[in-house]
Coordinates of C-alpha atoms in Angstrom, one line a residue:
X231 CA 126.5 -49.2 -90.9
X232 CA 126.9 -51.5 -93.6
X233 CA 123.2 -54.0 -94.0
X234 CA 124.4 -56.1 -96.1
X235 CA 127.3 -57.0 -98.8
X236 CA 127.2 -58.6 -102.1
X237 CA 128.2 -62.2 -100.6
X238 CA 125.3 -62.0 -98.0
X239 CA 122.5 -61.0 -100.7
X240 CA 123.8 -64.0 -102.7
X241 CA 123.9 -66.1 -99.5
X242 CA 120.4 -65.2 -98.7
X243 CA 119.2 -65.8 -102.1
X244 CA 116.3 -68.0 -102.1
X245 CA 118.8 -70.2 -103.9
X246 CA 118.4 -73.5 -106.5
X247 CA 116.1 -73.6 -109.1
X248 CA 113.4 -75.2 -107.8
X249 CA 113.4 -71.9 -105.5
X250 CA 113.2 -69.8 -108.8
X251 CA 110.6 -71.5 -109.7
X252 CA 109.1 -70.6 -106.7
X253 CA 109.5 -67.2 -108.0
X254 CA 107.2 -67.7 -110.8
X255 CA 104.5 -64.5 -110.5
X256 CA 100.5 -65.8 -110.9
X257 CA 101.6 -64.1 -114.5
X258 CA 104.0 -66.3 -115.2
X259 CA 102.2 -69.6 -113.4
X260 CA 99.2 -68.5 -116.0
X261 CA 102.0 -68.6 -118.9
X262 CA 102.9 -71.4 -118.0
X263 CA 100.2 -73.2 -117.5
X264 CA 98.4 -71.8 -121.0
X265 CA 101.5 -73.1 -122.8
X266 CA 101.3 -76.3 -121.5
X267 CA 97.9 -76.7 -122.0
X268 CA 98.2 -75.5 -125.6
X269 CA 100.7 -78.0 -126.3
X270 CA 98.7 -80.4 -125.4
X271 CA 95.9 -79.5 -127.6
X272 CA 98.0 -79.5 -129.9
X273 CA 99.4 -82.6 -130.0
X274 CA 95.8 -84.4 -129.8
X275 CA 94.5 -82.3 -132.4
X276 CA 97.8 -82.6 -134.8
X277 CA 98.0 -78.8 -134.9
X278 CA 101.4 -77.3 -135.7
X279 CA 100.6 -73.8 -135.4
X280 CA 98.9 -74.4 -132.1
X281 CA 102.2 -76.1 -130.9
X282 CA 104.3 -73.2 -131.5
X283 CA 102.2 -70.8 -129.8
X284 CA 101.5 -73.2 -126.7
X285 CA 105.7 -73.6 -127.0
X286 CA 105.9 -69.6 -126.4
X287 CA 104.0 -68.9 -123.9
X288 CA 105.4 -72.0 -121.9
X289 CA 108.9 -71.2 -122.6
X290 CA 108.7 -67.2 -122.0
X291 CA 108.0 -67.6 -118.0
X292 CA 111.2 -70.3 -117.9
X293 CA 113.5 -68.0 -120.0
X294 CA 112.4 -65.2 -117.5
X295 CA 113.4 -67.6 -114.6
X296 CA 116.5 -68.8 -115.5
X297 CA 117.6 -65.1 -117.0
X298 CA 116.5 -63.8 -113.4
X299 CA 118.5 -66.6 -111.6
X300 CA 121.5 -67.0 -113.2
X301 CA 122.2 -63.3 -113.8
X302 CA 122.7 -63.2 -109.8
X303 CA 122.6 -59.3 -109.6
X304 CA 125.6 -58.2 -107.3
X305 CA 123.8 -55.6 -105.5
X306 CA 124.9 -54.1 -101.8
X307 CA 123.1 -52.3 -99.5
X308 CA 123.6 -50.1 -96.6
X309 CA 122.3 -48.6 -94.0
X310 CA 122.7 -45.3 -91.7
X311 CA 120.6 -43.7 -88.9
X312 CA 120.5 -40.2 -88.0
X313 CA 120.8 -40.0 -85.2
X314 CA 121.3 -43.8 -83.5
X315 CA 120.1 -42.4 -80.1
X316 CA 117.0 -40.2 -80.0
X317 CA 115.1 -39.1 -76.7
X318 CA 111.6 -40.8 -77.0
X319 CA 108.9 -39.0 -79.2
X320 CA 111.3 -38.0 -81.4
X321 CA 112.0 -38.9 -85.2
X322 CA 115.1 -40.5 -86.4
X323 CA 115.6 -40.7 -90.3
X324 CA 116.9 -44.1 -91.8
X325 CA 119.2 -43.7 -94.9
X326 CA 119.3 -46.6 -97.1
X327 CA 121.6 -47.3 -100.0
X328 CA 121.6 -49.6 -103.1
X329 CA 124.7 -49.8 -105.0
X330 CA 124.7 -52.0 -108.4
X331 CA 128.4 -53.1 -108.3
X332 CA 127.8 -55.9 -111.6
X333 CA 128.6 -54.4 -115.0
X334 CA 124.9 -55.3 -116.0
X335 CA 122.1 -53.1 -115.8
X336 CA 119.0 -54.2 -112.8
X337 CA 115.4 -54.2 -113.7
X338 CA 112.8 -53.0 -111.4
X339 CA 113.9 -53.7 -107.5
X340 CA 111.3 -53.4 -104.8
X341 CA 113.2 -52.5 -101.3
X342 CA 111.6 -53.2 -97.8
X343 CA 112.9 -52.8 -94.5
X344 CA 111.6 -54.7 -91.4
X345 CA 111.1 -52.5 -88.5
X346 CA 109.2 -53.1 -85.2
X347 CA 105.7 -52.1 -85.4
X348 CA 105.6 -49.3 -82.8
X349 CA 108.2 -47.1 -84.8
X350 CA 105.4 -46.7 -87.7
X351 CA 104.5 -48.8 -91.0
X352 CA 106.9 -51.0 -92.8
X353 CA 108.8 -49.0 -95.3
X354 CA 108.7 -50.3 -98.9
X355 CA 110.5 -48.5 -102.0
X356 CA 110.0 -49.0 -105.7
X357 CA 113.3 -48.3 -107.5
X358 CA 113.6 -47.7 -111.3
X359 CA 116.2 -49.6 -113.2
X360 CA 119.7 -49.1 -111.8
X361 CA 122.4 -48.6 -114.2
X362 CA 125.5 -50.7 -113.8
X363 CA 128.0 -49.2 -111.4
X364 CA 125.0 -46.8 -110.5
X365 CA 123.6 -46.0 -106.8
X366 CA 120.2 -45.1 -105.1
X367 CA 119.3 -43.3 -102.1
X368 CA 116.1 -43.5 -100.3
X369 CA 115.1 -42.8 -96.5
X370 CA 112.6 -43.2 -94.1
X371 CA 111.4 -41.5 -90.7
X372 CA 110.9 -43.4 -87.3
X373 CA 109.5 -42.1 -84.1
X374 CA 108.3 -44.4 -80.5
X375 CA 106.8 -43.1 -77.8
X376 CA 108.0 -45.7 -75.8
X377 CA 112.0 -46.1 -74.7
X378 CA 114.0 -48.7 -75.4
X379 CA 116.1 -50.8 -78.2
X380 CA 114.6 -51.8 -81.7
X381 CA 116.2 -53.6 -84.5
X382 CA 115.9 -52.4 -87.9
X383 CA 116.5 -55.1 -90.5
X384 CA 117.0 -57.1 -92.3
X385 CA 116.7 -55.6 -95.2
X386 CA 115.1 -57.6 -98.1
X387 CA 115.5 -56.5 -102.0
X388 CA 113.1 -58.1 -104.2
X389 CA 114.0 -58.7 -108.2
X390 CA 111.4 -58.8 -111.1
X391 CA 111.5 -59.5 -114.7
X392 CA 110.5 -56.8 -117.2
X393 CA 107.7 -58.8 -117.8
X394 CA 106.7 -59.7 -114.1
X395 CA 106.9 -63.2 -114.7
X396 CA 109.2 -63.6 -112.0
X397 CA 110.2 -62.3 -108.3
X398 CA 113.3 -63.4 -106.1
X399 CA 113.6 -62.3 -102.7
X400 CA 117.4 -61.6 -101.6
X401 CA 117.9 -60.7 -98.0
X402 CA 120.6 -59.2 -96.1
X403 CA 122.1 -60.2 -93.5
X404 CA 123.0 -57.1 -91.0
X405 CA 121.0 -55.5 -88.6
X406 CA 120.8 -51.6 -86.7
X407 CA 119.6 -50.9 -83.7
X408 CA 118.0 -47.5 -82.7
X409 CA 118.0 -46.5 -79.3
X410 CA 114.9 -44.4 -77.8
X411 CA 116.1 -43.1 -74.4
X412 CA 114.0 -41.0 -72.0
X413 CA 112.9 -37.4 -72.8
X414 CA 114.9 -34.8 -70.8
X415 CA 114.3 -31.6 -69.2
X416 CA 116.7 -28.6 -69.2
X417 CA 116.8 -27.9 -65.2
X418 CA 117.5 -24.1 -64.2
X419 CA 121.0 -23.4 -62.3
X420 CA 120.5 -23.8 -58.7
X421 CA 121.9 -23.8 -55.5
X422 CA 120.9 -26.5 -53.2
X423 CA 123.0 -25.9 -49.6
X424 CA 125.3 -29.2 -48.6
X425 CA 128.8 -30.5 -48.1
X426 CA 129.0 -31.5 -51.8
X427 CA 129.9 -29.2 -53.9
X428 CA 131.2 -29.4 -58.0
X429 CA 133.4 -27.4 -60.4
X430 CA 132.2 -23.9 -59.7
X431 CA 130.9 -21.7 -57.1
X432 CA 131.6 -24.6 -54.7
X433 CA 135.1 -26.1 -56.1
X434 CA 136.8 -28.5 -53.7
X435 CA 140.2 -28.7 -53.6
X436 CA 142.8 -31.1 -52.3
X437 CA 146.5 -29.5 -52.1
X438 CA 149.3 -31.3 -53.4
X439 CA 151.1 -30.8 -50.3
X440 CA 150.9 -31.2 -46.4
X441 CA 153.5 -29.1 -45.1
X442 CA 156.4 -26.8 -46.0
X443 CA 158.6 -30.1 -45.5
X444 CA 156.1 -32.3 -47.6
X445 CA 156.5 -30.4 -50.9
X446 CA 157.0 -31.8 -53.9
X447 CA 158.2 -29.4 -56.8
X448 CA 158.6 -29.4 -60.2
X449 CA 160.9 -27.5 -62.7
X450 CA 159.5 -24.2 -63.8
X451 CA 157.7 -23.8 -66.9
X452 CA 157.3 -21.1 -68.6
X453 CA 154.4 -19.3 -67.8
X454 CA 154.1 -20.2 -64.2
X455 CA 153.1 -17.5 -61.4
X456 CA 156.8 -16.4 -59.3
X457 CA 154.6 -16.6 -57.0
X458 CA 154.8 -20.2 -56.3
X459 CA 158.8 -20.8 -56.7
X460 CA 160.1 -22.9 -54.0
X461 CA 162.9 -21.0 -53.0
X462 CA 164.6 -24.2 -50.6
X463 CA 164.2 -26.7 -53.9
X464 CA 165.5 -24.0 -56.0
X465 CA 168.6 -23.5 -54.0
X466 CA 169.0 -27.4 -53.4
X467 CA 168.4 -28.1 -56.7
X468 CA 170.3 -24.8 -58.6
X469 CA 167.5 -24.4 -60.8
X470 CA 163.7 -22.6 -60.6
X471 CA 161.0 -25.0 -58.7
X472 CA 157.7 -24.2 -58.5
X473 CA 155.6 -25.8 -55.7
X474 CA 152.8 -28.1 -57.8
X475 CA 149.4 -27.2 -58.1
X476 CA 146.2 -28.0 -56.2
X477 CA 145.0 -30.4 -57.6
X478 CA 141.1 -30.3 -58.3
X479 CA 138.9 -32.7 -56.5
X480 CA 135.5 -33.5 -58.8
X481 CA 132.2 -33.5 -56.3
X482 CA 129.7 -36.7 -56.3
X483 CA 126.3 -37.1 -57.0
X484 CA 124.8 -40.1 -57.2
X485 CA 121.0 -41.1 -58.9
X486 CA 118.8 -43.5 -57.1
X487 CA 115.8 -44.3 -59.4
X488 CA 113.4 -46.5 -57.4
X489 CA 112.2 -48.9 -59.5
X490 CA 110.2 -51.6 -57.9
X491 CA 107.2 -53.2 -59.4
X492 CA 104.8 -52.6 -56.1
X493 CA 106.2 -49.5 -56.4
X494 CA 104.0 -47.6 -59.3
X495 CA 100.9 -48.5 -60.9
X496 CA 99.8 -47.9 -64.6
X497 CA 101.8 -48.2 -67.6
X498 CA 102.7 -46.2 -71.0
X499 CA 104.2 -43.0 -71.9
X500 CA 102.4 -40.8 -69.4
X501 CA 102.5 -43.0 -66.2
X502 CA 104.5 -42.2 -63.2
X503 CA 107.3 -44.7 -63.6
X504 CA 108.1 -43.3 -66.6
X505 CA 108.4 -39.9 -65.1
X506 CA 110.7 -41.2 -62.7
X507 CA 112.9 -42.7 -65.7
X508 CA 113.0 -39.0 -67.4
X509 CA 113.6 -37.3 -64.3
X510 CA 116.7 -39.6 -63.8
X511 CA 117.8 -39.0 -67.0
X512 CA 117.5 -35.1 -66.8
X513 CA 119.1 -35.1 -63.4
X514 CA 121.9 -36.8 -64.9
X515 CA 122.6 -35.0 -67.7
X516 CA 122.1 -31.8 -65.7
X517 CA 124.7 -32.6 -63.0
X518 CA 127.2 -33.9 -65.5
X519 CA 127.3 -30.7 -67.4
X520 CA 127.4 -29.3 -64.0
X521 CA 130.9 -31.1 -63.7
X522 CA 130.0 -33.3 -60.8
X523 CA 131.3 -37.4 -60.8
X524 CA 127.7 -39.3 -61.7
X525 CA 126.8 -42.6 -61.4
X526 CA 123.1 -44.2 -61.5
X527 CA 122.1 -46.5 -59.0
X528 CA 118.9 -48.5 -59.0
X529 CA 117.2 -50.1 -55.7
X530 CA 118.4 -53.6 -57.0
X531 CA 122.3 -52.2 -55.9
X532 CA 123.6 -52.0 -59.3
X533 CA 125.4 -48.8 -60.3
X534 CA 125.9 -47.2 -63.6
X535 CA 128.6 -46.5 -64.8
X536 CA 131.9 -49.1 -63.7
X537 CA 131.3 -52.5 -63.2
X538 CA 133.7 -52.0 -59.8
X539 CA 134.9 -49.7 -57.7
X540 CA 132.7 -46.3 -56.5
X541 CA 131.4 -46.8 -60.4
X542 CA 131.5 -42.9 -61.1
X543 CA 131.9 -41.2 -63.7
X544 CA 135.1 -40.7 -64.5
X545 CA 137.0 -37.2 -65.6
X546 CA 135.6 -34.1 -67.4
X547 CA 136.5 -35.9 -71.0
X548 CA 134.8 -38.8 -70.1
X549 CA 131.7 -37.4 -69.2
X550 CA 130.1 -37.7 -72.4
X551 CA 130.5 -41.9 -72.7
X552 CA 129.4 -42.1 -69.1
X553 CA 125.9 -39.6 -70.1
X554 CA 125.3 -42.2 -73.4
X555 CA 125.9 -44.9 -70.9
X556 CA 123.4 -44.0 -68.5
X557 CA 121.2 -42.9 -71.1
X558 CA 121.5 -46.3 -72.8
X559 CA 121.0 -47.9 -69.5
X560 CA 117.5 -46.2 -68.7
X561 CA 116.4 -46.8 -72.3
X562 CA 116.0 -50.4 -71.2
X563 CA 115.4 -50.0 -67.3
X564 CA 112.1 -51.8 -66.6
X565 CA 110.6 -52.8 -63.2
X566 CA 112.6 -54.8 -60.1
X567 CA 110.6 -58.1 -58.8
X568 CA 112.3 -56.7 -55.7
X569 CA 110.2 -55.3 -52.7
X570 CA 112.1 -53.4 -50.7
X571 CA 115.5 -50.2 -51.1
X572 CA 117.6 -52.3 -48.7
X573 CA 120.6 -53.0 -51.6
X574 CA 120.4 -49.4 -52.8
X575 CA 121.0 -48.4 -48.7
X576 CA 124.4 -51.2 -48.4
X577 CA 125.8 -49.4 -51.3
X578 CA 125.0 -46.0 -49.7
X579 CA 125.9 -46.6 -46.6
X580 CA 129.4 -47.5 -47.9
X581 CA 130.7 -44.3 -48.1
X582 CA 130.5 -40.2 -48.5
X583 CA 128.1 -40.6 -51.7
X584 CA 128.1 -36.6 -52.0
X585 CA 125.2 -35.7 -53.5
X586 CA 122.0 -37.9 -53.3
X587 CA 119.3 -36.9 -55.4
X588 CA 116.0 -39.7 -55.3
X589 CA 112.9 -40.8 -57.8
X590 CA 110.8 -43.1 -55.4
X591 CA 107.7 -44.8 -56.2
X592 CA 105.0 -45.8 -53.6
X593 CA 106.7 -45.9 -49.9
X594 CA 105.3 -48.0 -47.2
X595 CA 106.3 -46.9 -43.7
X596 CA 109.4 -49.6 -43.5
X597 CA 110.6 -48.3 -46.7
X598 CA 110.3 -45.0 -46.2
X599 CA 112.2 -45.3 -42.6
X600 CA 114.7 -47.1 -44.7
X601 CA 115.1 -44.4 -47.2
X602 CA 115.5 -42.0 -44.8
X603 CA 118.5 -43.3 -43.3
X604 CA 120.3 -43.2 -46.6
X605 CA 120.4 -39.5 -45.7
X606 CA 123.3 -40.4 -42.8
X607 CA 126.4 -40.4 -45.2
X608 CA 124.9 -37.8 -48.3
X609 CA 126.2 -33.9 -47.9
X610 CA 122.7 -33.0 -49.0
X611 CA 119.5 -35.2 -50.6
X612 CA 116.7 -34.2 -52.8
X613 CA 114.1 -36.9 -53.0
X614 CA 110.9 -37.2 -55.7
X615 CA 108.3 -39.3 -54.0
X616 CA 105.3 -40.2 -56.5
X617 CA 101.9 -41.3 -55.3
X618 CA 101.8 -44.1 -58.4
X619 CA 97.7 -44.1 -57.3
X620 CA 97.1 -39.9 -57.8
X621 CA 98.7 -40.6 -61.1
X622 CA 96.3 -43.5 -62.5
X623 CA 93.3 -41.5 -60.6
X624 CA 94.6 -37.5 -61.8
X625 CA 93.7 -36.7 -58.1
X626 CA 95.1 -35.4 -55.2
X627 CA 98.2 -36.3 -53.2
X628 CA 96.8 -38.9 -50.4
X629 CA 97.6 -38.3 -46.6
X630 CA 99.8 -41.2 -46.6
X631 CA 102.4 -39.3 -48.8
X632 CA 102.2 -36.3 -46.8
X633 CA 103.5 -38.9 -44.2
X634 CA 106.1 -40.4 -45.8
X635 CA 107.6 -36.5 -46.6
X636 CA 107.5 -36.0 -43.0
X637 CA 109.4 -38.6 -42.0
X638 CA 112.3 -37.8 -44.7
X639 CA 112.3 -34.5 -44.1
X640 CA 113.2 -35.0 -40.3
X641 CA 116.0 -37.4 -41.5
X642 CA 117.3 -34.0 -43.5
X643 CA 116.0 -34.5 -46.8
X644 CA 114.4 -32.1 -49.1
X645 CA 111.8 -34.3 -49.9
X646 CA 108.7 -33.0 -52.4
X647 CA 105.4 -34.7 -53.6
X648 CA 105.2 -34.8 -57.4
X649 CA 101.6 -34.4 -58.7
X650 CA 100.9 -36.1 -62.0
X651 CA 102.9 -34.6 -65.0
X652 CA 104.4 -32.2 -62.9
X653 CA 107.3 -30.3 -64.8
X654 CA 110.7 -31.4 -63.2
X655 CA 112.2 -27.8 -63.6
X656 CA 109.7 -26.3 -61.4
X657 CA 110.0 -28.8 -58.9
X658 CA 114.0 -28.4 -59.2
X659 CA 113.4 -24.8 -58.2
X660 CA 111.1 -25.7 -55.2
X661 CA 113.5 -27.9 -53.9
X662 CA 116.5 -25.2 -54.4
X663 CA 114.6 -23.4 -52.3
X664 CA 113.3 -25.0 -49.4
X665 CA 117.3 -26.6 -48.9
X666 CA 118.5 -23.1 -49.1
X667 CA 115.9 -21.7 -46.2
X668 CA 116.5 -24.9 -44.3
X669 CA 120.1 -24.3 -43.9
X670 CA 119.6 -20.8 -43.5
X671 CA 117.8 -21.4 -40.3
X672 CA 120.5 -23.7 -39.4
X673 CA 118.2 -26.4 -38.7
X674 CA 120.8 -29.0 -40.8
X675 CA 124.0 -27.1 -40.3
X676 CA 125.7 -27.7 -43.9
X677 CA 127.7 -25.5 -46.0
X678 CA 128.6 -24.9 -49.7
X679 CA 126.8 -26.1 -52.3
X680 CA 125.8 -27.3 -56.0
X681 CA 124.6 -25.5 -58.8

């Protein structure tokens, strides 16, 4: 992406002469000064000789000043990020261009870019002279720890003399932006037993038609199995028609990330909320590959993506831009003043949801009551409850979570304490598990499945 063009840097340019003045380097202010000085002398003490040397060294800083100024170097910059989107703790490498589009020659250009302190140190470059029409290339790595969206720019080109005597800063105008999202996890294939089911093992299907007298044909194609020639149109119609095909009908899943303030405790890269965060993003990437309709829903209500409707994810080819815009959504997800899951349960209770798969935080005995009834309306639910206090502490799962398990276990759930850093995959495996013995014994009475 382009950081700047020719008309911006001259925009930006600290402009007027009294700003190149400005410029002068403590070199050129000690010229300066020296010449005047010497003039002065000389004029006092009548000496000529004196006069042309004070003359010199007052006029070489000015010459420098106005050659620096009024040349107006046309040079463009640009910048490109590879990758824009990177999961947290990873690097991302900054390419930056300078093209000289004048037909003169630059001297020696000092290039900085401004970037926010926790992706590492302020890059600077020292670039040789740049030939006219000529082009240099220089990058730089950034890595955070911590998620979210950080501007890189602007970019600022400073311009010196040969002699140092003076320095202009140019600036350009543009900015980037790189966005850190949440590390992921690669889950194993499971099969977790429930009326929701994807593309796969458990396809759903809806047919096309009701009845013999409902059917709707369509001319055969070439290609198509006899099998499915409509006989009755073919004779009505006095050409081959093919009954149409079942049409595929995608399965849901939806994300509840719980992500209330009173919820969790401690902060930074290792605390629980931001497990929570990356195990909403790996369930979401893992169940869109999976071929299932995703959306993201918070405990605030809102839902990710589709600003109406269900708001999931739309068909296979669409998958992708829903994943970066669920992605870019928990880059930036930070804690609810809310206290309570009771807009996350309207929206739930609105309809078959599928799959419900849940990253709560610290549950009192009203919320957890309230969590479990989101159960009613989900073919099967996995819930992640974290004990934000074990996390701060490294200790033991308290009593009270143990509680809380029970309760949404009885509601149906497959519900599992996560200990602090616990890998997602292993508990993704647990949970396969203990869903697939549940509805073995028959104690929750649903068939199918997701893997």
């Amino acid at each position: 992406m382009p950081a700047g063009d020719p008309a911006a840097a001259e925009g930006k340019d600290t402009g007027g002469v009294r700003a190149a003045l400005g410029g002068l380097t403590t070199r050129g202010r000690s010229f300066l000064a020296a010449g005047i000085a010497a003039a002065v002398c000389a004029y006092v003490l009548g000496q000529g000789d004196l006069l042309r040397v004070g003359l010199l060294l007052a006029v070489l800083p000015l010459v420098c000043v106005a050659v620096l100024y009024r040349t107006r170097y046309r040079v463009a910059g640009s910048r490109r990020l590879s990758p824009s989107r990177v999961p947290s703790g990873a690097e991302a490498r900054v390419h930056l261009r300078m093209d000289n589009v004048s037909r003169l020659p630059t001297g020696l250009l000092m290039l900085q870019d401004h970037v926010p302190y926790v992706l590492g140190p302020r890059p600077r470059f020292v670039l040789d002279r740049v030939e006219a029409g000529g082009r240099r290339e220089v990058s730089y790595r950034v890595r955070s720890d911590l998620r979210g969206r950080y501007p890189l720019g602007p970019l600022q080109l400073r311009l010196s003399d040969p002699f140092g005597m003076c320095e202009l800063t140019r600036s350009f105008s543009a900015f980037d932006t790189l966005t850190v999202i949440p590390r992921t996890e690669v889950l194993p294939a499971v099969r977790l037993a429930g009326e929701a089911s994807g593309y796969g093992d458990g396809r759903q299907r809806s047919l096309a038609l009701a009845g013999d007298d409902d059917v709707i044909p369509r001319t055969y194609r070439h290609g198509d199995d006899l099998r499915r020639v409509h006989w009755r149109s073919t004779a009505r119609y006095g050409e081959l028609m093919v009954r149409r095909e079942e049409q595929p009908q995608r399965a849901r899943c939806t994300v509840l990330l719980d992500t209330r303030r009173v919820a969790y405790e401690g902060a930074g890269p290792d605390s629980a909320f931001e497990w929570a965060v990356s195990g909403a993003a790996s369930a979401l990437v893992h169940m869109l590959e999976r071929g299932f309709a995703v959306r993201l829903l918070t405990d605030t209500g809102n839902s990710v993506p589709g600003e109406g409707g269900d708001g999931f994810a739309g068909s296979t080819q669409e998958s992708a831009d829903s994943a970066g815009l669920m992605m870019d959504t928990l880059a930036v997800v930070d804690h609810s003043d809310g206290a309570g899951l009771s807009r996350s349960y309207d929206v739930l209770r609105g309809g078959n949801e599928g799959l419900l798969i849940a990253f709560f935080g610290d549950l009192d005995e009203e919320q957890a009551t309230l969590a479990a009834r989101m159960r009613g309306r989900s073919g099967a639910a996995v819930a992640f409850v974290l004990d934000s206090g074990t996390w701060v502490t490294s200790g033991a799962v308290a009593g009270a979570v143990d509680d809380r398990l029970r309760l949404l276990r009885e509601a149906g759930w497959t519900a599992l304490a996560v200990a602090p850093g616990a890998p997602l995959a292993e508990l993704w495996q647990q949970a396969g598990r203990e869903r697939n013995e549940s509805s073995g014994s028959g104690t929750n009475g649903f068939s199918g499945g997701w893997s």
